[in-house]
Amino acid sequence: MNLERIRDTEKLDLCRKYFYIGCFCLPFVWLVNFVWFFKHAYKRPHFAQQELIRKYTTFSIIGCIIWTILIVAWNIVFHYYRTSYAQYADYLSFVFPIGYK
Amino acid sequence: MGSNRPPVSSIELEDISAERRQRSVEPRRSRSHRREDEEKELKYGAAHVIRLFVPVSLCMALVIFTMNTIGYFSRDDGIYLVYTPFHKKTDNTAEKIAMSFGNAFIVLGVVVVMTSILIGLYYFRFYKVIHGWLLLSTVMLLSMFTTIYLQQVFETYNMAVDYITYSFFLWNFAVMGMICIHWKGPLYLQQIYLITVSALMALILIKYMPDWTVWTVLGLISVWDLIAVLCPHGPLRMLVEISQQRNEPIFPALIYSSTIIYPYILFGAVDSQIPDSDVPLVPSTNSTAASSTAGPSNSRNETAVRFAPKRKKKNQENKPLMQRTPESSNEQPRTQQRRSQPSASNQAVEVVEEIVEDQGIKLGLGDFIFYSVLVGKASVYGDWNTTISCYVAILVGLAFTLMLLAVFRKALPALPISIFAGMVFYFSSREFITPFMNELTIRQIVP
C-alpha cells in the first residue's frame, strides 16, 4: 500500500481507521499509524486533511508511549518480585527459566 | 495491439503495448527500437529478479539461524504430522526409503485434495468460504506457530516471561499481521510479516516431518507443481483460466510482492469505487510473471503474483488440518482487465495512457516456504559448505526460472528448478564435496 497513490481523503480515512483499531489495546497499530503517516502529517505542506491526520497521529504516538510505559513498568515489577512472590509469579509465568547448568 | 498474442503478462500490454500503439501510428519505426524495448524489458526483469533475492535470502537466513541456535527445531522428538504416519525407527535403508516415499505420497495426496477443494470452491463462487479459510489460516499461523516458536526462543535464552506481557505482545503482533496481510498496511511491514510467516511455516515443516520424508516431499511437491501449472488440465492452470475468464484477481492476500498493488486508480477522473479487479494484477502462478515497464513515470507498481501453496498444519495434539492456497493462480493480465472495462469508465483509457506500471515481482509464499525448508534441513547437518551451496543453488534456480519467465511470458512453476538444483547440490555436497575438501585439508593440499 503506497500512500502516495491514494487520495488525501482516503489517507485520512485510513489514518482514522488505524486510530480506532488501535484503541483496542493495540499500541503497535498506533505506532505503525504514527510512523506511516508521519510524513504526511508533519512534513508536507498544508493540505485539506492535514489537521485531522495530524491530530490522529499525535494521539496515536501519545497513546503508544503511554502503553509502552505501562508495559515496561509492569515488567519491572514482575521481574523484581518474581522470586520473592514465587508462588504467584509462577501462575503468571509463560516460560520458566531453568537457570544455568 | 498485440491482440493475437495471449494476454499473459503485462509486459506486453503495459510496457510494449504503449510502444506498439505508437508503432502503429508511426509505421516506420526502426527495428532497433523494438530491440531496445526488448532489452529494456529484460533489464527491468533482471532488476526485479534481484529484488526477489533479498526476501528469499532473508527468509532462509531466519530459518537457518533458528535451526542453528534453537535446538528444538532440529531435535527429533518423535512427534510428527498426522500426514506422515510412517516413522518407525529403523536402520534398514530400504525401509527408510519406502517409509519416506509413503509419507510423501500421503502428503502429496492431501495437497492435491486440498487444491481440488479450493478450485471447486472457486469455481462455484464460494468466495466467502475461501476468504474465511484464508483468514483462519493466517490467524493460526500468526498466533499458534508464533507461540511455539517464541516459547522455544525464551526457553533457549532462559528468559522469564509472564502471560500478561506475552499475550499483549501476541495480540498486537497478530492483529497487526492480519491488518497488513489481508487489508492495507505499509508495504515493508507486509513483506516482513509474509517473510516471518513463511519462515515459521518452514520451521514447523522441518520439525514435524521425519528426516528422509522432507526430501521426498520436496521432490514430489516440485513434480506436482510442474504438473499442476503446466499441464492443460492441471488444477492450478484451470484456476488461472477461470480467473481470467471472470476477470478477477486471485487471493492477493498470500503473495509476496516486491512492489505495491494499487487498488485504486489515481487521477481524480476515476471513481474511487473501482473494485480490485480493476487493478492490473499480472498473472501469477507458481512462477512470477515478471513484467517491467520502462516508463518515464513510475506512478504505478504492479506486481506479477505468484501463488504457491501455503500449507498450514496444526500441532499433532489437535486435529490437524491442512489448508492450502492454490499453488499458482494466474491473475488476469492487466490489459484484459483494462479492455474488459472500457465501458466502465472512459477514464480508464486515460489511465492506461498515463499510468506506466513498474512491474514488480510477485512470488508465492509456498515457494518461500519450500526453499527455506530445503536450506533449513541442509543446515541441520552442521556443515556450512552444504548450507551455502544449497542456498546458491536455490538462488540460481530462481534466477533461471525468472529468466524463463521473461522468455516464455507464461505462468511457470517456481519450485522445480530451484528445488532440484538445491537437492542435487545438497546430496553432492554432503557425499562428495565436503569429504573431498576435508581430505584435502587434512593432507594440507590447499586448492
Coordinates of C-alpha atoms in Angstrom, one line a residue:
Chain A
M1 CA 0.0 0.0 0.0
N2 CA 1.7 3.1 -1.1
L3 CA 0.4 6.2 0.4
E4 CA 1.5 8.3 -2.5
R5 CA -1.0 6.7 -4.7
I6 CA -4.2 7.3 -2.9
R7 CA -6.2 10.4 -2.4
D8 CA -6.0 12.6 0.6
T9 CA -9.5 11.8 1.7
E10 CA -8.6 8.1 1.7
K11 CA -5.4 8.8 3.6
L12 CA -7.4 10.5 6.3
D13 CA -9.9 7.6 6.3
L14 CA -7.0 5.1 6.7
C15 CA -5.4 7.1 9.4
R16 CA -8.7 7.3 11.3
K17 CA -9.4 3.6 11.0
Y18 CA -5.9 2.8 12.2
F19 CA -6.5 5.0 15.2
Y20 CA -9.8 3.4 16.1
I21 CA -8.3 -0.1 15.7
G22 CA -5.5 0.9 18.0
C23 CA -8.0 1.7 20.7
F24 CA -8.4 -2.0 21.4
C25 CA -5.2 -2.3 23.5
L26 CA -3.1 -2.2 20.3
P27 CA -0.2 0.3 20.7
F28 CA 1.6 -1.4 17.9
V29 CA -1.1 -0.3 15.5
W30 CA -0.8 3.2 16.8
L31 CA 2.9 3.1 16.3
V32 CA 2.6 2.0 12.7
N33 CA 0.0 4.7 12.2
F34 CA 2.3 7.3 13.5
V35 CA 5.3 6.2 11.5
W36 CA 3.4 5.7 8.3
F37 CA 1.6 9.0 8.3
F38 CA 4.4 11.0 9.8
K39 CA 5.5 12.5 6.6
H40 CA 2.0 13.5 5.6
A41 CA 1.1 14.8 9.0
Y42 CA 4.1 16.9 9.7
K43 CA 6.4 17.3 6.8
R44 CA 4.1 18.0 3.9
P45 CA 3.0 21.5 3.1
H46 CA -0.5 22.1 4.2
F47 CA -3.4 20.3 2.5
A48 CA -7.0 20.0 3.4
Q49 CA -7.0 17.0 5.6
Q50 CA -3.7 17.6 7.3
E51 CA -5.0 18.9 10.6
L52 CA -7.1 15.8 11.2
I53 CA -4.3 13.5 10.1
R54 CA -2.0 15.4 12.5
K55 CA -4.5 15.0 15.3
Y56 CA -4.8 11.3 14.8
T57 CA -1.1 10.7 14.5
T58 CA -0.4 12.8 17.6
F59 CA -2.9 10.9 19.7
S60 CA -1.5 7.7 18.3
I61 CA 2.0 8.3 19.4
I62 CA 0.9 9.6 22.8
G63 CA -1.2 6.5 23.3
C64 CA 1.7 4.3 22.2
I65 CA 4.1 6.0 24.6
I66 CA 1.6 5.6 27.5
W67 CA 1.2 1.9 26.7
T68 CA 4.9 1.4 26.5
I69 CA 5.4 3.0 29.9
L70 CA 2.7 0.8 31.3
I71 CA 4.2 -2.4 29.9
V72 CA 7.7 -1.5 31.0
A73 CA 6.5 -0.7 34.5
W74 CA 4.7 -4.0 34.7
N75 CA 7.7 -5.9 33.5
I76 CA 9.9 -4.2 36.0
V77 CA 7.5 -5.1 38.8
F78 CA 7.1 -8.6 37.6
H79 CA 10.8 -9.4 37.3
Y80 CA 11.7 -7.6 40.6
Y81 CA 9.1 -9.5 42.6
R82 CA 9.3 -12.8 40.7
T83 CA 11.5 -14.7 43.1
S84 CA 10.1 -13.2 46.3
Y85 CA 6.5 -14.0 45.5
A86 CA 7.4 -17.1 43.7
Q87 CA 4.1 -18.9 44.0
Y88 CA 2.0 -16.2 42.4
A89 CA 4.7 -15.4 39.9
D90 CA 4.6 -19.0 38.7
Y91 CA 0.9 -18.7 37.8
L92 CA 1.8 -15.7 35.7
S93 CA 4.8 -17.2 34.0
F94 CA 4.6 -18.2 30.5
V95 CA 8.1 -19.7 30.4
F96 CA 10.1 -20.9 33.3
P97 CA 13.8 -20.2 33.0
I98 CA 15.7 -23.3 34.1
G99 CA 18.8 -21.5 35.3
Y100 CA 22.3 -22.3 34.2
K101 CA 24.0 -25.6 34.4
Chain B
M1 CA -2.2 -4.0 -30.0
G2 CA -0.8 -7.5 -29.6
S3 CA -4.3 -8.8 -29.9
N4 CA -3.3 -12.1 -31.4
R5 CA -0.9 -12.8 -28.6
P6 CA -2.2 -14.4 -25.4
P7 CA -2.6 -11.7 -22.9
V8 CA -0.5 -13.2 -20.2
S9 CA 1.9 -10.7 -19.0
S10 CA 1.5 -7.1 -18.5
I11 CA 4.9 -6.6 -20.1
E12 CA 3.1 -6.9 -23.4
L13 CA 0.4 -4.7 -22.5
E14 CA 1.7 -2.0 -20.3
D15 CA 5.1 -1.7 -21.5
I16 CA 5.2 -2.9 -25.0
S17 CA 1.6 -2.1 -25.8
A18 CA 2.2 1.6 -25.3
E19 CA 5.1 1.4 -27.8
R20 CA 3.1 -0.8 -30.1
R21 CA 0.4 1.8 -30.2
Q22 CA 2.9 4.3 -31.1
R23 CA 4.3 2.0 -33.7
S24 CA 1.0 1.6 -35.4
V25 CA 0.9 5.3 -35.6
E26 CA 4.4 5.6 -36.9
P27 CA 4.9 2.6 -39.0
R28 CA 8.4 3.5 -40.0
R29 CA 9.7 2.8 -36.6
S30 CA 13.0 1.0 -36.9
R31 CA 13.7 -2.5 -35.8
S32 CA 16.4 -1.2 -33.4
H33 CA 13.7 0.5 -31.4
R34 CA 12.0 -2.8 -30.9
R35 CA 15.2 -4.5 -29.9
E36 CA 15.7 -1.7 -27.5
D37 CA 12.4 -2.3 -26.0
E38 CA 13.0 -5.9 -25.5
E39 CA 16.4 -5.1 -23.9
K40 CA 14.8 -2.7 -21.6
E41 CA 12.3 -5.3 -20.7
L42 CA 14.9 -7.9 -19.9
K43 CA 16.9 -5.4 -17.9
Y44 CA 13.9 -4.5 -15.8
G45 CA 13.1 -8.1 -15.4
A46 CA 16.6 -8.6 -14.1
A47 CA 16.3 -5.8 -11.6
H48 CA 13.1 -7.3 -10.3
V49 CA 14.8 -10.7 -10.0
I50 CA 17.4 -9.2 -7.8
R51 CA 14.6 -7.7 -5.8
L52 CA 13.3 -11.1 -5.1
F53 CA 16.6 -12.4 -3.9
V54 CA 16.5 -10.2 -0.7
P55 CA 13.3 -11.6 0.8
V56 CA 14.1 -15.1 -0.2
S57 CA 17.5 -14.8 1.4
L58 CA 16.1 -13.2 4.5
C59 CA 13.6 -16.0 4.9
M60 CA 16.2 -18.6 4.5
A61 CA 18.6 -16.8 6.8
L62 CA 15.9 -16.7 9.5
V63 CA 15.3 -20.4 9.2
I64 CA 19.0 -21.2 9.2
F65 CA 19.6 -19.0 12.2
T66 CA 16.8 -20.6 14.1
M67 CA 17.8 -24.1 13.2
N68 CA 21.3 -23.5 14.4
T69 CA 20.6 -21.7 17.6
I70 CA 17.4 -23.2 18.9
G71 CA 17.7 -26.8 19.4
Y72 CA 14.0 -27.5 19.4
F73 CA 13.6 -27.4 15.7
S74 CA 16.4 -29.8 14.8
R75 CA 15.6 -32.2 17.6
D76 CA 13.8 -35.4 16.9
D77 CA 11.0 -35.6 19.4
G78 CA 9.2 -38.4 17.9
I79 CA 6.1 -36.4 17.2
Y80 CA 5.3 -36.0 13.6
L81 CA 2.4 -34.7 11.5
V82 CA -0.6 -36.8 11.0
Y83 CA 0.2 -36.9 7.4
T84 CA 3.4 -38.8 7.9
P85 CA 2.4 -41.9 9.7
F86 CA 5.4 -44.0 8.7
H87 CA 8.2 -43.0 11.1
K88 CA 9.4 -46.2 12.6
K89 CA 12.9 -46.1 13.8
T90 CA 14.9 -48.5 11.7
D91 CA 18.4 -48.9 10.4
N92 CA 17.3 -50.6 7.2
T93 CA 17.9 -48.2 4.3
A94 CA 15.3 -49.7 2.1
E95 CA 12.7 -49.5 4.8
K96 CA 13.6 -45.8 5.4
I97 CA 13.2 -45.0 1.7
A98 CA 9.9 -46.9 1.5
M99 CA 8.6 -45.1 4.5
S100 CA 9.7 -41.7 3.3
F101 CA 8.0 -42.3 -0.1
G102 CA 4.9 -43.5 1.6
N103 CA 4.8 -40.3 3.7
A104 CA 5.5 -38.2 0.8
F105 CA 2.7 -39.7 -1.3
I106 CA 0.3 -39.2 1.6
V107 CA 1.3 -35.5 1.9
L108 CA 1.0 -35.1 -1.8
G109 CA -2.4 -36.7 -1.7
V110 CA -3.5 -34.2 0.9
V111 CA -2.1 -31.4 -1.1
V112 CA -3.9 -32.5 -4.2
V113 CA -7.2 -32.9 -2.4
M114 CA -6.9 -29.5 -0.8
T115 CA -6.1 -27.9 -4.0
S116 CA -9.1 -29.5 -5.7
I117 CA -11.4 -28.4 -2.9
L118 CA -10.1 -24.9 -3.3
I119 CA -10.6 -25.0 -7.0
G120 CA -14.0 -26.3 -6.5
L121 CA -14.9 -23.6 -4.1
Y122 CA -13.5 -21.0 -6.5
Y123 CA -15.4 -22.5 -9.4
F124 CA -18.7 -22.4 -7.6
R125 CA -18.0 -19.0 -6.4
F126 CA -17.9 -19.7 -2.7
Y127 CA -15.6 -16.7 -2.2
K128 CA -16.7 -16.1 1.4
V129 CA -15.6 -19.6 2.3
I130 CA -12.3 -19.1 0.7
H131 CA -11.7 -15.8 2.4
G132 CA -12.7 -17.2 5.7
W133 CA -10.4 -20.1 5.2
L134 CA -7.5 -17.8 4.4
L135 CA -8.3 -15.6 7.4
L136 CA -8.4 -18.6 9.7
S137 CA -5.2 -19.9 8.4
T138 CA -3.4 -16.7 8.8
V139 CA -4.7 -16.3 12.4
M140 CA -3.5 -19.7 13.2
L141 CA -0.1 -19.1 11.7
L142 CA 0.3 -15.8 13.4
S143 CA -0.8 -16.9 16.8
M144 CA -0.1 -20.6 17.3
F145 CA 3.1 -21.1 15.4
T146 CA 4.5 -17.9 16.8
T147 CA 3.7 -19.1 20.3
I148 CA 5.5 -22.3 19.7
Y149 CA 8.5 -20.5 18.2
L150 CA 8.7 -17.8 20.9
Q151 CA 8.3 -20.3 23.7
Q152 CA 11.3 -22.2 22.4
V153 CA 13.3 -18.9 22.0
F154 CA 12.5 -17.9 25.5
E155 CA 13.5 -21.3 26.8
T156 CA 16.7 -21.3 24.9
Y157 CA 17.7 -17.9 26.2
N158 CA 16.5 -18.6 29.7
M159 CA 14.2 -15.6 29.9
A160 CA 11.2 -15.4 32.2
V161 CA 8.1 -14.0 30.5
D162 CA 4.8 -13.6 32.1
Y163 CA 1.4 -14.4 30.5
I164 CA 0.3 -10.8 30.6
T165 CA 3.2 -9.4 28.7
Y166 CA 3.3 -12.2 26.3
S167 CA -0.4 -12.2 25.5
F168 CA -0.3 -8.5 25.0
F169 CA 2.6 -8.8 22.6
L170 CA 1.0 -11.7 20.7
W171 CA -2.3 -9.8 20.4
N172 CA -0.5 -6.8 18.9
F173 CA 1.6 -8.9 16.6
A174 CA -1.3 -11.0 15.3
V175 CA -3.7 -8.1 14.8
M176 CA -1.1 -6.0 13.0
G177 CA -0.3 -9.0 10.9
M178 CA -3.9 -9.6 9.9
I179 CA -4.2 -5.9 9.0
C180 CA -1.1 -5.9 6.9
I181 CA -1.7 -9.1 5.1
H182 CA -5.4 -9.0 4.5
W183 CA -6.1 -5.3 4.4
K184 CA -4.0 -2.3 3.9
G185 CA -0.7 -1.7 5.6
P186 CA 2.7 -0.3 4.8
L187 CA 4.4 -2.4 2.2
Y188 CA 7.6 -3.1 4.2
L189 CA 5.6 -4.3 7.1
Q190 CA 3.5 -6.6 4.9
Q191 CA 6.7 -8.0 3.4
I192 CA 8.2 -8.6 6.8
Y193 CA 5.1 -10.3 8.0
L194 CA 5.0 -12.6 4.9
I195 CA 8.6 -13.5 5.4
T196 CA 8.1 -14.2 9.1
V197 CA 5.0 -16.3 8.4
S198 CA 6.9 -18.3 5.7
A199 CA 9.8 -18.9 8.0
L200 CA 7.5 -20.1 10.8
M201 CA 5.8 -22.5 8.4
A202 CA 9.1 -23.8 7.1
L203 CA 10.3 -24.4 10.6
I204 CA 7.2 -26.3 11.5
L205 CA 7.5 -28.4 8.4
I206 CA 11.2 -29.2 9.2
K207 CA 10.4 -30.1 12.8
Y208 CA 7.4 -32.2 12.3
M209 CA 8.4 -34.3 9.3
P210 CA 10.7 -37.3 9.6
D211 CA 14.2 -37.0 8.2
W212 CA 14.1 -38.5 4.8
T213 CA 10.5 -37.6 4.3
V214 CA 11.4 -34.0 3.9
W215 CA 13.4 -34.7 0.8
T216 CA 10.9 -36.9 -0.8
V217 CA 8.2 -34.5 0.0
L218 CA 10.2 -31.7 -1.6
G219 CA 10.8 -33.7 -4.7
L220 CA 7.2 -34.8 -5.1
I221 CA 5.8 -31.3 -4.4
S222 CA 8.1 -29.9 -7.1
V223 CA 6.9 -32.5 -9.6
W224 CA 3.3 -31.8 -8.6
D225 CA 4.0 -28.1 -9.1
L226 CA 5.3 -28.7 -12.6
I227 CA 2.3 -30.9 -13.5
A228 CA -0.3 -28.6 -11.9
V229 CA 0.9 -25.5 -13.6
L230 CA 1.9 -26.6 -17.0
C231 CA -0.4 -29.5 -17.9
P232 CA -3.6 -28.4 -19.7
H233 CA -5.9 -29.8 -17.1
G234 CA -3.7 -29.1 -14.1
P235 CA -5.8 -27.6 -11.3
L236 CA -3.7 -24.5 -10.9
R237 CA -3.8 -23.8 -14.6
M238 CA -7.5 -24.2 -14.5
L239 CA -7.7 -21.8 -11.6
V240 CA -5.8 -19.3 -13.6
E241 CA -8.0 -19.7 -16.6
I242 CA -11.2 -19.4 -14.6
S243 CA -9.9 -16.3 -13.0
Q244 CA -9.0 -14.9 -16.4
Q245 CA -12.4 -15.7 -17.7
R246 CA -14.1 -14.0 -14.8
N247 CA -11.7 -11.1 -14.9
E248 CA -10.9 -11.3 -11.2
P249 CA -7.8 -11.2 -9.2
I250 CA -6.9 -14.2 -7.2
F251 CA -6.3 -14.2 -3.5
P252 CA -3.9 -11.3 -3.2
A253 CA -3.5 -11.9 0.4
L254 CA -0.9 -14.6 0.3
I255 CA 1.6 -13.4 -2.2
Y256 CA 4.8 -11.7 -1.6
S257 CA 5.0 -8.6 -3.7
S258 CA 8.1 -6.6 -4.2
T259 CA 6.2 -3.5 -5.1
I260 CA 2.8 -2.3 -4.5
I261 CA -0.6 -3.1 -5.8
Y262 CA -2.8 -0.1 -6.2
P263 CA -6.4 -0.9 -5.7
Y264 CA -7.4 2.5 -6.8
I265 CA -6.5 4.3 -9.8
L266 CA -5.1 7.7 -9.2
F267 CA -6.0 10.7 -11.3
G268 CA -9.2 12.2 -10.0
A269 CA -11.1 11.4 -13.1
V270 CA -11.7 7.9 -12.0
D271 CA -14.1 6.9 -9.4
S272 CA -12.5 5.5 -6.3
Q273 CA -15.1 2.8 -6.0
I274 CA -13.2 0.8 -8.6
P275 CA -13.1 -2.8 -7.3
D276 CA -10.0 -4.7 -7.0
S277 CA -10.4 -6.5 -10.3
D278 CA -9.6 -3.2 -12.0
V279 CA -6.2 -3.3 -10.6
P280 CA -3.9 -4.7 -13.1
L281 CA -2.7 -7.8 -11.4
V282 CA -0.4 -9.7 -13.5
P283 CA -0.9 -13.4 -14.0
S284 CA 0.6 -15.3 -11.3
T285 CA 1.3 -18.9 -11.0
N286 CA 4.0 -20.6 -9.2
S287 CA 6.3 -18.6 -11.2
T288 CA 6.4 -15.0 -11.4
A289 CA 5.2 -13.2 -14.4
A290 CA 7.8 -10.6 -14.5
S291 CA 6.7 -7.5 -16.2
S292 CA 8.5 -4.4 -16.3
T293 CA 7.7 -1.1 -17.7
A294 CA 10.4 1.1 -18.8
G295 CA 8.3 4.1 -18.5
P296 CA 9.2 7.6 -17.5
S297 CA 6.6 7.8 -14.8
N298 CA 6.6 5.1 -12.2
S299 CA 3.3 6.1 -11.0
R300 CA 2.1 2.6 -10.6
N301 CA 3.6 -0.5 -9.4
E302 CA 2.2 -3.7 -10.5
T303 CA 3.5 -7.0 -9.4
A304 CA 3.1 -10.3 -11.0
V305 CA 1.6 -12.5 -8.5
R306 CA 2.6 -16.0 -8.0
F307 CA 0.7 -18.2 -5.8
A308 CA 2.2 -21.1 -4.2
P309 CA 0.6 -23.5 -1.9
K310 CA 0.6 -22.2 1.6
R311 CA 0.2 -25.0 3.9
K312 CA -0.5 -25.0 7.5
K313 CA -0.7 -27.8 9.8
K314 CA -1.8 -27.6 13.3
N315 CA 0.0 -29.4 16.0
Q316 CA -0.1 -33.1 16.4
E317 CA -2.2 -32.8 19.5
N318 CA -5.1 -31.0 17.9
K319 CA -6.9 -32.4 14.9
P320 CA -4.6 -31.3 12.2
L321 CA -6.0 -29.9 9.1
M322 CA -4.1 -28.7 6.1
Q323 CA -5.0 -25.7 4.3
R324 CA -3.6 -24.6 1.1
T325 CA -4.0 -21.8 -1.1
P326 CA -3.8 -22.6 -4.8
E327 CA -0.4 -23.4 -5.9
S328 CA -0.4 -21.0 -8.7
S329 CA -3.1 -18.8 -9.9
N330 CA -3.0 -16.6 -12.8
E331 CA -4.4 -13.3 -12.4
Q332 CA -5.7 -11.7 -15.3
P333 CA -3.4 -9.8 -17.4
R334 CA -3.8 -6.2 -17.0
T335 CA -4.8 -5.4 -20.4
Q336 CA -7.6 -7.9 -20.3
Q337 CA -9.0 -6.1 -17.4
R338 CA -8.5 -2.9 -18.9
R339 CA -10.0 -3.9 -22.1
S340 CA -12.9 -5.6 -20.5
Q341 CA -13.9 -2.5 -18.7
P342 CA -13.7 0.2 -21.3
S343 CA -17.4 0.9 -20.8
A344 CA -17.0 1.1 -17.1
S345 CA -15.4 4.4 -17.3
N346 CA -13.9 6.0 -20.3
Q347 CA -11.4 7.5 -17.9
A348 CA -9.9 4.0 -17.9
V349 CA -8.5 5.0 -21.3
E350 CA -6.7 8.0 -19.9
V351 CA -5.4 5.9 -17.1
V352 CA -3.9 3.5 -19.4
E353 CA -2.1 6.2 -21.2
E354 CA -0.8 7.9 -18.2
I355 CA 0.0 5.2 -15.8
V356 CA 3.1 3.4 -16.5
E357 CA 3.4 0.5 -14.4
D358 CA 6.6 -0.7 -13.0
Q359 CA 6.0 -4.3 -12.8
G360 CA 7.3 -5.7 -9.6
I361 CA 7.7 -9.3 -9.0
K362 CA 5.5 -11.5 -7.0
L363 CA 6.3 -14.8 -5.5
G364 CA 4.0 -17.1 -3.8
L365 CA 4.5 -17.9 -0.2
G366 CA 4.7 -21.6 -0.8
D367 CA 7.9 -21.1 -2.8
F368 CA 9.4 -19.2 0.1
I369 CA 8.4 -22.0 2.4
F370 CA 9.9 -24.8 0.4
Y371 CA 13.1 -23.0 -0.3
S372 CA 13.5 -22.4 3.3
V373 CA 12.7 -26.0 4.2
L374 CA 15.4 -27.2 1.9
V375 CA 18.0 -24.8 3.2
G376 CA 17.0 -25.3 6.8
K377 CA 17.2 -29.0 6.5
A378 CA 20.6 -28.7 4.9
S379 CA 21.9 -26.6 7.7
V380 CA 21.0 -29.1 10.3
Y381 CA 23.9 -31.2 9.5
G382 CA 26.2 -28.6 10.8
D383 CA 28.2 -28.1 7.7
W384 CA 28.3 -24.6 6.2
N385 CA 29.6 -25.8 2.8
T386 CA 26.4 -27.7 2.3
T387 CA 24.2 -24.9 3.5
I388 CA 25.8 -22.3 1.3
S389 CA 25.9 -24.5 -1.7
C390 CA 22.2 -25.2 -1.4
Y391 CA 21.5 -21.5 -0.9
V392 CA 23.4 -20.5 -4.0
A393 CA 21.8 -23.4 -6.0
I394 CA 18.3 -22.2 -5.0
L395 CA 19.0 -18.6 -5.9
V396 CA 20.5 -19.6 -9.2
G397 CA 17.4 -21.8 -9.9
L398 CA 15.2 -18.9 -9.0
A399 CA 17.0 -16.6 -11.4
F400 CA 16.8 -19.2 -14.1
T401 CA 13.1 -19.6 -13.5
L402 CA 12.6 -15.9 -13.8
M403 CA 14.6 -15.7 -16.9
L404 CA 12.5 -18.4 -18.4
L405 CA 9.5 -16.4 -17.4
A406 CA 10.7 -13.4 -19.3
V407 CA 11.3 -15.6 -22.3
F408 CA 8.0 -17.6 -22.2
R409 CA 5.7 -15.0 -20.7
K410 CA 3.6 -17.6 -19.2
A411 CA 2.9 -18.8 -15.8
L412 CA 5.7 -21.1 -14.8
P413 CA 6.2 -23.1 -11.6
A414 CA 8.9 -21.7 -9.4
L415 CA 9.7 -24.8 -7.4
P416 CA 11.0 -27.5 -9.7
I417 CA 14.2 -25.9 -11.0
S418 CA 15.3 -24.5 -7.7
I419 CA 14.4 -27.5 -5.6
F420 CA 16.0 -30.0 -7.9
A421 CA 19.2 -27.8 -8.1
G422 CA 19.1 -27.5 -4.3
M423 CA 18.7 -31.2 -3.8
V424 CA 21.4 -32.1 -6.3
F425 CA 23.8 -29.7 -4.6
Y426 CA 22.8 -30.9 -1.1
F427 CA 23.5 -34.6 -1.8
S428 CA 26.6 -34.0 -3.8
S429 CA 28.0 -31.6 -1.2
R430 CA 27.2 -34.0 1.6
E431 CA 28.5 -37.1 -0.1
F432 CA 31.3 -35.8 -2.3
I433 CA 32.4 -32.3 -1.9
T434 CA 32.7 -32.0 1.8
P435 CA 34.6 -35.2 2.4
F436 CA 36.8 -34.2 -0.5
M437 CA 37.5 -30.8 1.0
N438 CA 38.1 -32.4 4.3
E439 CA 40.6 -34.8 2.8
L440 CA 42.4 -32.0 1.1
T441 CA 42.6 -30.1 4.2
I442 CA 43.9 -33.0 6.2
R443 CA 46.6 -33.6 3.6
Q444 CA 47.3 -29.9 3.5
I445 CA 46.8 -29.7 -0.2
V446 CA 45.4 -26.2 -0.4
P447 CA 43.4 -25.7 -3.7

